[in-house]
Short mmCIF file of C-alpha atoms in Angstrom, two decimals:
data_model
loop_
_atom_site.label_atom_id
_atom_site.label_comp_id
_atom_site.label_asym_id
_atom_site.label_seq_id
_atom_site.Cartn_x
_atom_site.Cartn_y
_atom_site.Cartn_z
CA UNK A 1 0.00 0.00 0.00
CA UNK A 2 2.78 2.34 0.48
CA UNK A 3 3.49 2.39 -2.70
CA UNK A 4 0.01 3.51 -3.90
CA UNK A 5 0.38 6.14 -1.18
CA UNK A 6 4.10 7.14 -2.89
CA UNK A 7 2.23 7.73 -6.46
CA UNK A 8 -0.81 9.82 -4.95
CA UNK A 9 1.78 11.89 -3.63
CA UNK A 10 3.61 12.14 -6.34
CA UNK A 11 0.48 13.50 -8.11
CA UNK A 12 -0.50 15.96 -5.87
CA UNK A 13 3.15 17.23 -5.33
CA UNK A 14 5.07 17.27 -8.46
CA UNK A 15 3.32 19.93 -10.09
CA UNK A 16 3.58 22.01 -6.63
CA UNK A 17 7.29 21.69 -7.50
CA UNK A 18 6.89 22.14 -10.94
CA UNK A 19 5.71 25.52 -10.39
CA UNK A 20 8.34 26.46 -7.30
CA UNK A 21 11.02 25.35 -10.18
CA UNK A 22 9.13 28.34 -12.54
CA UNK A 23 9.03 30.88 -9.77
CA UNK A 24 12.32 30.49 -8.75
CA UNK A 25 14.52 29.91 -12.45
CA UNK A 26 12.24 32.54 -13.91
CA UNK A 27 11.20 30.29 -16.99
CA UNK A 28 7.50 31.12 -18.84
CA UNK A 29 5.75 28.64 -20.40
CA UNK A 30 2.77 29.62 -23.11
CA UNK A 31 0.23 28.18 -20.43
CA UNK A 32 0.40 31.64 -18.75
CA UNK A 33 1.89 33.49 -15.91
CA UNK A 34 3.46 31.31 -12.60
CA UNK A 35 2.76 33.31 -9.17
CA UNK A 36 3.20 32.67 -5.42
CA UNK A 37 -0.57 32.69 -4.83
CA UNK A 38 -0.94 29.96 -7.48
CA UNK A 39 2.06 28.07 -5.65
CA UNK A 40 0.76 28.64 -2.29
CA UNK A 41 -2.71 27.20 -3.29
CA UNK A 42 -2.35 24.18 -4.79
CA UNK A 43 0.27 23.89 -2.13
CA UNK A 44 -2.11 23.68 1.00
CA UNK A 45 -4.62 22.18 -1.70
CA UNK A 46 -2.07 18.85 -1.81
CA UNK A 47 -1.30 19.19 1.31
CA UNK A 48 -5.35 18.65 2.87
CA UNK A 49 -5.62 16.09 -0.08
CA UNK A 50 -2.19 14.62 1.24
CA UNK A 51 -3.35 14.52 5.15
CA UNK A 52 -6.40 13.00 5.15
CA UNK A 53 -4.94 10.31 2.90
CA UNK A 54 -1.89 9.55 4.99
CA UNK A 55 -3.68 10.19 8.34
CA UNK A 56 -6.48 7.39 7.64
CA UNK A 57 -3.40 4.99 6.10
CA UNK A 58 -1.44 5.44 9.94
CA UNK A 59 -4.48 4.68 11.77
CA UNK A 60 -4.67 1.69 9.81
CA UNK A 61 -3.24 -1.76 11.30
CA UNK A 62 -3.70 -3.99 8.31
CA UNK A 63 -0.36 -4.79 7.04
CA UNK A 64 -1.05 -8.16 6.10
CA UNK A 65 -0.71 -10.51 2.81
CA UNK A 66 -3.24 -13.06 3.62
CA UNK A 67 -4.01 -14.78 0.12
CA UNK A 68 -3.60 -18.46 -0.23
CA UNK A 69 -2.86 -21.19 -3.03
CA UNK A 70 -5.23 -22.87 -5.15
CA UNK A 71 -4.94 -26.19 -6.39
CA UNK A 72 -6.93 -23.98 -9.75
CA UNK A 73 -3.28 -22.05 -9.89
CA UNK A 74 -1.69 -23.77 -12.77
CA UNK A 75 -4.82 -23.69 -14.89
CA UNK A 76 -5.35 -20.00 -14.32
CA UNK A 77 -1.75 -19.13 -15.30
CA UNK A 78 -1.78 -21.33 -18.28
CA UNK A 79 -4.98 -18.77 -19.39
CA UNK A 80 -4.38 -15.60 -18.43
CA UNK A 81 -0.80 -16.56 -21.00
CA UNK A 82 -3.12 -17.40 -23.83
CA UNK A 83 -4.61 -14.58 -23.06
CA UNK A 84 -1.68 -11.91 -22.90
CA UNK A 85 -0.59 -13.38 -26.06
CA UNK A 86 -3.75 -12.57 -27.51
CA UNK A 87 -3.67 -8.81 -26.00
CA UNK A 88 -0.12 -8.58 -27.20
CA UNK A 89 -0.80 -8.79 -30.81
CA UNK A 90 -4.08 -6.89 -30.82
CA UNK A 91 -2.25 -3.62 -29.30
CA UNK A 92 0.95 -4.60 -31.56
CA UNK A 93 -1.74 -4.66 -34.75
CA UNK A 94 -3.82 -1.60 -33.71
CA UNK A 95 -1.04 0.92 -32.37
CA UNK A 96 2.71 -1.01 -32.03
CA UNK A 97 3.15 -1.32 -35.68
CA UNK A 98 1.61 2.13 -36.87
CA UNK A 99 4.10 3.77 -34.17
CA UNK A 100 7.16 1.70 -33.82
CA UNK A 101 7.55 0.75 -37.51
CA UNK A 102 5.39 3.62 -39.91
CA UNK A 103 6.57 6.64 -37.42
CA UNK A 104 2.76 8.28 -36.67
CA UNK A 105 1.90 10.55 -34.00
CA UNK A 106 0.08 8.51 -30.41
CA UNK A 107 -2.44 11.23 -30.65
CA UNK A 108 -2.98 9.99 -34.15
CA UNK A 109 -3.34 6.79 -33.43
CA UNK A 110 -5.47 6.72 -30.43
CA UNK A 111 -8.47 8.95 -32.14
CA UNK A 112 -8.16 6.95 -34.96
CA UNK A 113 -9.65 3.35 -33.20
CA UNK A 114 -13.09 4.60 -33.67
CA UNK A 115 -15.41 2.39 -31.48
CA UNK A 116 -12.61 -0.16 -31.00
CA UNK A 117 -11.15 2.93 -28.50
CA UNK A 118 -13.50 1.12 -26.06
CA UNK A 119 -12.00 -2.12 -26.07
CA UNK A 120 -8.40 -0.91 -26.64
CA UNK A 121 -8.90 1.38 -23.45
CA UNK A 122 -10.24 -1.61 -21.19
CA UNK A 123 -7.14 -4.16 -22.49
CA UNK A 124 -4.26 -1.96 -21.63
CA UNK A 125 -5.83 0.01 -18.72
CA UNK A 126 -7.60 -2.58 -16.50
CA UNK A 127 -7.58 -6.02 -18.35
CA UNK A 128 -3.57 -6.52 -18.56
CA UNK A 129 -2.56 -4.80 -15.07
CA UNK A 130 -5.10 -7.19 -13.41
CA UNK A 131 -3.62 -10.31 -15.06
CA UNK A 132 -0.25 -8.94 -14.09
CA UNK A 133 -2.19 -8.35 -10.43
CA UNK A 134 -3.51 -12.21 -10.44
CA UNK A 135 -0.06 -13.72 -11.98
CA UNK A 136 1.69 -11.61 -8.81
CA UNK A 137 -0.57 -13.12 -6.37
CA UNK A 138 0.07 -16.80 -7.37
CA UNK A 139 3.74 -16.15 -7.87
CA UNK A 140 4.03 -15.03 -4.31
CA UNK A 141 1.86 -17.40 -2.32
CA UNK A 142 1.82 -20.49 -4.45
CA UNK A 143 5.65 -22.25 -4.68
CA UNK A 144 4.53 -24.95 -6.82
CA UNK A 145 3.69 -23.47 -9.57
CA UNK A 146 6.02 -22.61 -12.67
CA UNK A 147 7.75 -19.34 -12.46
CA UNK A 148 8.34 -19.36 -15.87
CA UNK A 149 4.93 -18.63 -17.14
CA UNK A 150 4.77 -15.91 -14.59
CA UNK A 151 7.71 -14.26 -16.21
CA UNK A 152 6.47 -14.93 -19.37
CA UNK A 153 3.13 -13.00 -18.47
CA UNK A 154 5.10 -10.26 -16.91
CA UNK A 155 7.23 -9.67 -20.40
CA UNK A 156 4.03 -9.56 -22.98
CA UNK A 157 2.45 -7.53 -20.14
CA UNK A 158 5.01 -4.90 -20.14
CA UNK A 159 5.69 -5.69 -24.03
CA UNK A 160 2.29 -4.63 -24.59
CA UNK A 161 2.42 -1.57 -22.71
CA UNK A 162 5.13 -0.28 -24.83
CA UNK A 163 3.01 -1.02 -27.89
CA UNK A 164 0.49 1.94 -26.98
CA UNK A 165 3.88 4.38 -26.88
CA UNK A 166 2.69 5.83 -23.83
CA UNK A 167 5.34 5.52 -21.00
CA UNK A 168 3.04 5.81 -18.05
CA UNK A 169 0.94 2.84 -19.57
CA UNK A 170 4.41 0.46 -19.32
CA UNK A 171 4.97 1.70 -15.72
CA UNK A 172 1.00 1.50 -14.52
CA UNK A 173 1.59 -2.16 -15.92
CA UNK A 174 4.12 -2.81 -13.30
CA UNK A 175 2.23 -1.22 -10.01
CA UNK A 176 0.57 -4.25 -9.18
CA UNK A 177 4.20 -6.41 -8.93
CA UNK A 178 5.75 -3.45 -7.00
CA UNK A 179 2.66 -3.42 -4.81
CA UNK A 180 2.65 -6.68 -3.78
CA UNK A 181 6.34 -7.62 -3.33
CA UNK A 182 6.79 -4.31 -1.38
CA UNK A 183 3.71 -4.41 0.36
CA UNK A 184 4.95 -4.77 3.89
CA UNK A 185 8.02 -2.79 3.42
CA UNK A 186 8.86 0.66 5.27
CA UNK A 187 7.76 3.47 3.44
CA UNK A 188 11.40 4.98 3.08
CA UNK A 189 12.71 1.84 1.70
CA UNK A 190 10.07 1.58 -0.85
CA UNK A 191 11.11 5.38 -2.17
CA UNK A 192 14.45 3.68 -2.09
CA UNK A 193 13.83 0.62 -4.17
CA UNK A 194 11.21 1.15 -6.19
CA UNK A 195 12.31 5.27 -7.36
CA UNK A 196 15.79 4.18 -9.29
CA UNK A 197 13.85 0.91 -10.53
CA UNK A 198 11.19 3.48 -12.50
CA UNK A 199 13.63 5.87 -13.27
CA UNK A 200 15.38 3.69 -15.18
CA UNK A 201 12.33 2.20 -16.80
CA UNK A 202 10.63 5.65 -17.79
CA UNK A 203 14.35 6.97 -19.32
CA UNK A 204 14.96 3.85 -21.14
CA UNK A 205 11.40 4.04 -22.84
CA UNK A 206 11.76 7.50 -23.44
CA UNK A 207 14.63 7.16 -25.20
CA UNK A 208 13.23 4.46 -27.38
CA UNK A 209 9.61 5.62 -27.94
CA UNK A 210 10.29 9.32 -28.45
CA UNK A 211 13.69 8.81 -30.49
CA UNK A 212 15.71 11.13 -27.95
CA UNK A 213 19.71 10.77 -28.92
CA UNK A 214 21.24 10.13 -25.43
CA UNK A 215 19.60 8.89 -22.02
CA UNK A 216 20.91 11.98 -20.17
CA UNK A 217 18.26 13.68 -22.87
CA UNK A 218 15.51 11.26 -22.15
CA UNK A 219 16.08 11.65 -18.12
CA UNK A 220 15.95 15.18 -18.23
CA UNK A 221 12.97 15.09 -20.34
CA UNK A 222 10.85 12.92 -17.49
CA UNK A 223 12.19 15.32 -14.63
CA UNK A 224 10.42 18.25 -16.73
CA UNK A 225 7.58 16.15 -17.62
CA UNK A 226 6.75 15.09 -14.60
CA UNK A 227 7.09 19.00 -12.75
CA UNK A 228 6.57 21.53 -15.13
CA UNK A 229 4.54 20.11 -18.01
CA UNK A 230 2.13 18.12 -14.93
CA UNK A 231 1.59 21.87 -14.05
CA UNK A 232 0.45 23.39 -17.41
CA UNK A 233 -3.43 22.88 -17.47
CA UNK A 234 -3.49 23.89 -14.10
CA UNK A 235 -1.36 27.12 -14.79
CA UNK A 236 -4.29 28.01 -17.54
CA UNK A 237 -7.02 26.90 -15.26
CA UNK A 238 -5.73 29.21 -12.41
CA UNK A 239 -4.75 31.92 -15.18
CA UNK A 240 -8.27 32.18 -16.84
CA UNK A 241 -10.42 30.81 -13.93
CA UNK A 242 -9.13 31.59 -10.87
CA UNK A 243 -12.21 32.24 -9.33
CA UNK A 244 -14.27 29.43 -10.97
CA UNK A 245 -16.94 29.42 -13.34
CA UNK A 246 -20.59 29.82 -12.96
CA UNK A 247 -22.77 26.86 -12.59
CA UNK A 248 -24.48 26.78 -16.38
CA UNK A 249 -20.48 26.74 -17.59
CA UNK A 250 -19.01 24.22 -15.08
CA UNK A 251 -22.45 21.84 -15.59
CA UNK A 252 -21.42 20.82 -18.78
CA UNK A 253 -18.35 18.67 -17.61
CA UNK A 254 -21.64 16.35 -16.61
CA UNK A 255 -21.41 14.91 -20.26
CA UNK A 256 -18.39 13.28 -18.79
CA UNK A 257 -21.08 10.89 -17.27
CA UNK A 258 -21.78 9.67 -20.65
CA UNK A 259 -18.54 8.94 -22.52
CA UNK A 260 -17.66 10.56 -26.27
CA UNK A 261 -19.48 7.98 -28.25
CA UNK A 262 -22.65 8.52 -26.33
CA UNK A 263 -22.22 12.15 -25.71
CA UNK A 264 -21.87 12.34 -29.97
CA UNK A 265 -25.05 10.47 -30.51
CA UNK A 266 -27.55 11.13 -27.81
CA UNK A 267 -26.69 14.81 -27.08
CA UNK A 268 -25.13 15.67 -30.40
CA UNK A 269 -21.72 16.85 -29.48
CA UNK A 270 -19.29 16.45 -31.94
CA UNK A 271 -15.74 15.19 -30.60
CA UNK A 272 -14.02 17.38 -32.80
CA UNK A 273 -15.89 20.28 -32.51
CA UNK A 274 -15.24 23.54 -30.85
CA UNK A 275 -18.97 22.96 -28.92
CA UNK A 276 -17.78 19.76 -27.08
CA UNK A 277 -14.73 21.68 -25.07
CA UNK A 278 -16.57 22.96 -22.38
CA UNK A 279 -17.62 19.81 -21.37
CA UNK A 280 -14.20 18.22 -20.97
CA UNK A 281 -11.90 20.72 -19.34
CA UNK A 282 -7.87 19.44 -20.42
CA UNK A 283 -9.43 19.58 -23.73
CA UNK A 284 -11.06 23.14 -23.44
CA UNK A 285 -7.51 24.40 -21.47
CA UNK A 286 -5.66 22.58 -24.11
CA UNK A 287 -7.20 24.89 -26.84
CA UNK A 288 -7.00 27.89 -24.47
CA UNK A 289 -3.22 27.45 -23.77
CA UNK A 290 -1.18 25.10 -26.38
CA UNK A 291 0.01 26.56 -29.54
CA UNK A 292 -1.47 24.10 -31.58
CA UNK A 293 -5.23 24.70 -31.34
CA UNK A 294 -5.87 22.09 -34.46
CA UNK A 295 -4.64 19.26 -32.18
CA UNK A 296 -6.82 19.87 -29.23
CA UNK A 297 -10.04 20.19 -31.00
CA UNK A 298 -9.28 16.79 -33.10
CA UNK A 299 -7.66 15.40 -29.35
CA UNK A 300 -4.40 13.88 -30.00
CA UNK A 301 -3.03 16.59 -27.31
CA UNK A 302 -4.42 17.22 -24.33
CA UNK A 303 -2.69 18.85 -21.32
CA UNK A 304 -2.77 17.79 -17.92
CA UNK A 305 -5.41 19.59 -15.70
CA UNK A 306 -4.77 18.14 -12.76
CA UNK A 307 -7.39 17.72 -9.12
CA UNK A 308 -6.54 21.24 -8.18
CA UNK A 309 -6.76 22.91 -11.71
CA UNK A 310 -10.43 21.05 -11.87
CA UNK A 311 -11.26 22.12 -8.31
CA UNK A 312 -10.48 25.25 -9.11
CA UNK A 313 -12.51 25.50 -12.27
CA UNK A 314 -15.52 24.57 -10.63
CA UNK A 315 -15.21 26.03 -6.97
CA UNK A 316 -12.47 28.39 -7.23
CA UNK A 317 -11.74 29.78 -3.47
CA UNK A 318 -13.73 27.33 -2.16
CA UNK A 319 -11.53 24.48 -3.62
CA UNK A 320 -10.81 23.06 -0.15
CA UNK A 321 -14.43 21.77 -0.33
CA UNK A 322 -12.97 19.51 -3.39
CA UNK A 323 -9.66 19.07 -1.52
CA UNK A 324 -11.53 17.25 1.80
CA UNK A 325 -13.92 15.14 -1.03
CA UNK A 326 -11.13 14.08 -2.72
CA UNK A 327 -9.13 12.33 0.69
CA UNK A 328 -12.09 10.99 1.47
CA UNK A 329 -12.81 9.29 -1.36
CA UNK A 330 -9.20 8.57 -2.16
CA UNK A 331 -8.79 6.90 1.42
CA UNK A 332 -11.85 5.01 1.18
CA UNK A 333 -10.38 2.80 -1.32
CA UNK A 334 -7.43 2.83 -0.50
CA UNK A 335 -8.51 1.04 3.24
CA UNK A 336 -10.85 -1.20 1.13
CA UNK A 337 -7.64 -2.82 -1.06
CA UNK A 338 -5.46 -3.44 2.56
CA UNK A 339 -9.05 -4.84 4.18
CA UNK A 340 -9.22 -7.67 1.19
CA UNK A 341 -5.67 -8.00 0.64
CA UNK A 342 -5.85 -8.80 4.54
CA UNK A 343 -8.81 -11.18 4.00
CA UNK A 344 -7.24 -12.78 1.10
CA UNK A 345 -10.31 -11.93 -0.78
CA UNK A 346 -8.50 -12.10 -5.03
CA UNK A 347 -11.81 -10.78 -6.71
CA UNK A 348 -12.72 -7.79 -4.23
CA UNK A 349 -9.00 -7.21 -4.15
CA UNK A 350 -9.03 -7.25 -8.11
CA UNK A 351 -11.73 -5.19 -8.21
CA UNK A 352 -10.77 -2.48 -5.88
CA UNK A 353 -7.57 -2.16 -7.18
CA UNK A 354 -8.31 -1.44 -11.07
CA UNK A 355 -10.82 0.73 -9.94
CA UNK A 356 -8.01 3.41 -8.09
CA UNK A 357 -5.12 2.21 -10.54
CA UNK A 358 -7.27 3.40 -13.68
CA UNK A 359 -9.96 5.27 -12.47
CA UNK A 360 -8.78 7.18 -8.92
CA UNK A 361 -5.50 7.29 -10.15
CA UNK A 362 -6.09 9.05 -13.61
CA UNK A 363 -8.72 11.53 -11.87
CA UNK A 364 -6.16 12.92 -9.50
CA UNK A 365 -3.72 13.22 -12.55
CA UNK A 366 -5.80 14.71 -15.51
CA UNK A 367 -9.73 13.62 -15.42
CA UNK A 368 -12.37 14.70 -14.30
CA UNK A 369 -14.07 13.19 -10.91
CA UNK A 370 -17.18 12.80 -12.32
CA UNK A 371 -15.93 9.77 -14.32
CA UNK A 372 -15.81 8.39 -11.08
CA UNK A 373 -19.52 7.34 -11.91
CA UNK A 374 -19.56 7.44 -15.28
CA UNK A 375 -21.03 4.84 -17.66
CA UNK A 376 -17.84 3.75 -19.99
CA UNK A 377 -16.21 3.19 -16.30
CA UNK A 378 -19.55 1.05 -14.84
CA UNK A 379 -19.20 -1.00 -18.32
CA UNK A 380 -15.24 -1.36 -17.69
CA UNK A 381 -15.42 -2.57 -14.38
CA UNK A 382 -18.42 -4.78 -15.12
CA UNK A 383 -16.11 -6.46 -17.88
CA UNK A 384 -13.43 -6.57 -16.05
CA UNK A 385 -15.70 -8.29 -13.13
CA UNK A 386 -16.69 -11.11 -15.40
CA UNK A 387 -13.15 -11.05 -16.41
CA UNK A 388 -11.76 -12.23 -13.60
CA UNK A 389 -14.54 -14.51 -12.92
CA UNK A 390 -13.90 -16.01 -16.13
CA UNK A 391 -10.27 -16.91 -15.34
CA UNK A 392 -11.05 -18.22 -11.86
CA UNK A 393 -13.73 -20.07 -11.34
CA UNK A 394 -14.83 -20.64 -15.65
CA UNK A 395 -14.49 -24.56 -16.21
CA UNK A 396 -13.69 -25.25 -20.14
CA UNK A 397 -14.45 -28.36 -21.31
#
């Protein structure tokens, strides 16, 4: 769990120093103007986010792996194998060859699936990490089984991952193995470990998927991705709407509820139109801000508007409001993933997990919360449910 609690930090906090590294060097970026009050606010605005989060994870005494082995082991291995082959060469067909091998843009790709975004979305953002979740959880409880197949899961998992060309996909991949084998570990030791082990991954697939000439180029690029550039919606956000919108404006992120395909066909909204921005804010600060205003309205850019940028938007002074929601809600599931892991409950454990890897996760980073309840999330975790059921307890004849 620490390590969950390591990359909510790291979300709340790295933009906070993103924006102390403006201040102080005197850089501009095109997002707008960098001040102390904007530093100061989404300072104390990680900070109660931060708090609540780490408070409720101290009072905690759950520290315990409790899963056991199933004689049903083996058999699930041997499927979730055929299965990451299969996953391997659908993302390989639909986004690793267009990207490694014909040189086109990720935005490019990733608008261009049409209604196969859907299921493209669901295998690399909840479908793989859990089978990397379930292969970790038999390869550290169960020492009869074959190690070999777990490694071989763990390469076309990660192998996959790189496919997509997005480096936070390869890394996402890997939580659930970090989680696990560092799940009773001090907190200090996991920064220790687990910090070098991503740096190195992140630079090395930098270098490779964004064609940078030297690793000291590709390292320096993920220091600055992860500070400044995490800060750039939220510089525009606090730059146009510092003191929120109105309700008729901010009521429109509610087509988030609904998804793009629906949105487009029940209500109308084109996803390359001008009119849908307002309901999806890192596109509509993405137009505001970037220099290229072609690629937000077609979406292949987006910036990242991150909790505080969208708590801003929509309360402004009164983002603490959001701040004290968003602990809450963060700790709740946090406490729910220790109380199964502690049970040795796999499904609920499953469940709860890809639910704040892909869905808490990516809200604190650059979504909006009310996709926290939306319907393309319901149907993900629903598939993801039968999923799992599928490779547990499904008997094929």
């Amino acid at each position: 769990m620490q390590l969950l609690i390591l990359i909510i930090a790291a979300y709340l906090f790295m933009p906070v120093i993103g924006e102390l590294y403006l201040l102080l060097s005197g850089d501009m970026v095109v997002a707008g103007d960098v001040t102390w009050q904007l530093f100061v606010n989404n300072l104390i605005y990680a900070l109660i986010v931060f708090s609540i989060v780490f408070f409720l994870y101290l009072k905690k005494e759950i520290n315990l792996i409790s899963f056991l082995p199933s004689t049903k082991d083996t058999r699930s291995l041997r499927r979730m194998l055929v299965i990451m082959i299969i996953f391997c060469c659908f993302v390989f067909i639909f986004s690793g060859y267009d990207y490694l091998f014909k040189g086109q843009n990720r935005g490019d790709i990733r608008v261009g699936f049409g209604p196969l975004g859907f299921l493209y979305k669901w295998i690399t953002i909840y479908a793989t990490p859990l089978i990397i979740l379930l292969t970790t959880i038999i390869f550290i409880t169960n020492k009869k089984i074959s190690k070999k197949i777990c490694y071989v899961i763990y390469f076309l998992g990660v192998l996959s991952a790189f496919f997509t060309g997005y480096k936070f996909v390869v890394i996402f991949t890997l939580i659930p193995v970090f989680l696990l084998l560092f799940y009773k570990k001090n907190i200090i030791k996991v920064v220790l470990y687990i910090t070098p082990i991503v740096l190195v991954i992140l630079t090395f697939t930098t270098r490779q998927v964004m064609n940078y000439s030297s690793y000291n180029d590709a390292f320096y690029f993920i220091i600055h991705r992860m500070t400044v550039m995490s800060a750039f919606g939220t510089i525009g956000v606090w730059n146009y709407f510092a003191n929120g919108v109105d309700i008729d404006q901010s009521s429109k992120l509610l087509y988030n509820l609904f998804g793009n395909t629906i949105s487009e066909h029940v209500f109308g909204l084109k996803f390359n139109s001008v009119d849908v921005l307002d309901s999806n804010l890192s596109r509509k600060i993405t137009y505001m801000v970037y220099p290229n205003w072609e690629k937000a309205i077609s979406g292949t850019t987006n910036v990242t508007v991150t909790n505080f940028g969208e708590a801003v938007y929509i309360l402004g002074s009164f983002y603490w409001i959001y701040a004290i929601f968003s602990g809450v809600i963060i700790s709740f599931f946090l406490n729910k993933i220790d109380l199964f892991i502690y049970k040795g409950d796999i499904l609920r454990t499953c469940m709860y997990y890809i639910f704040t890897a892909a869905v808490i996760l990516s809200w604190l980073n650059s979504s909006s919360f009310l996709t926290l309840f939306s319907f393309p999330v319901f149907l993900y975790m629903i598939m993801s449910y039968c999923f799992l059921k599928f490779i547990l307890n499904t008997k094929i004849v």
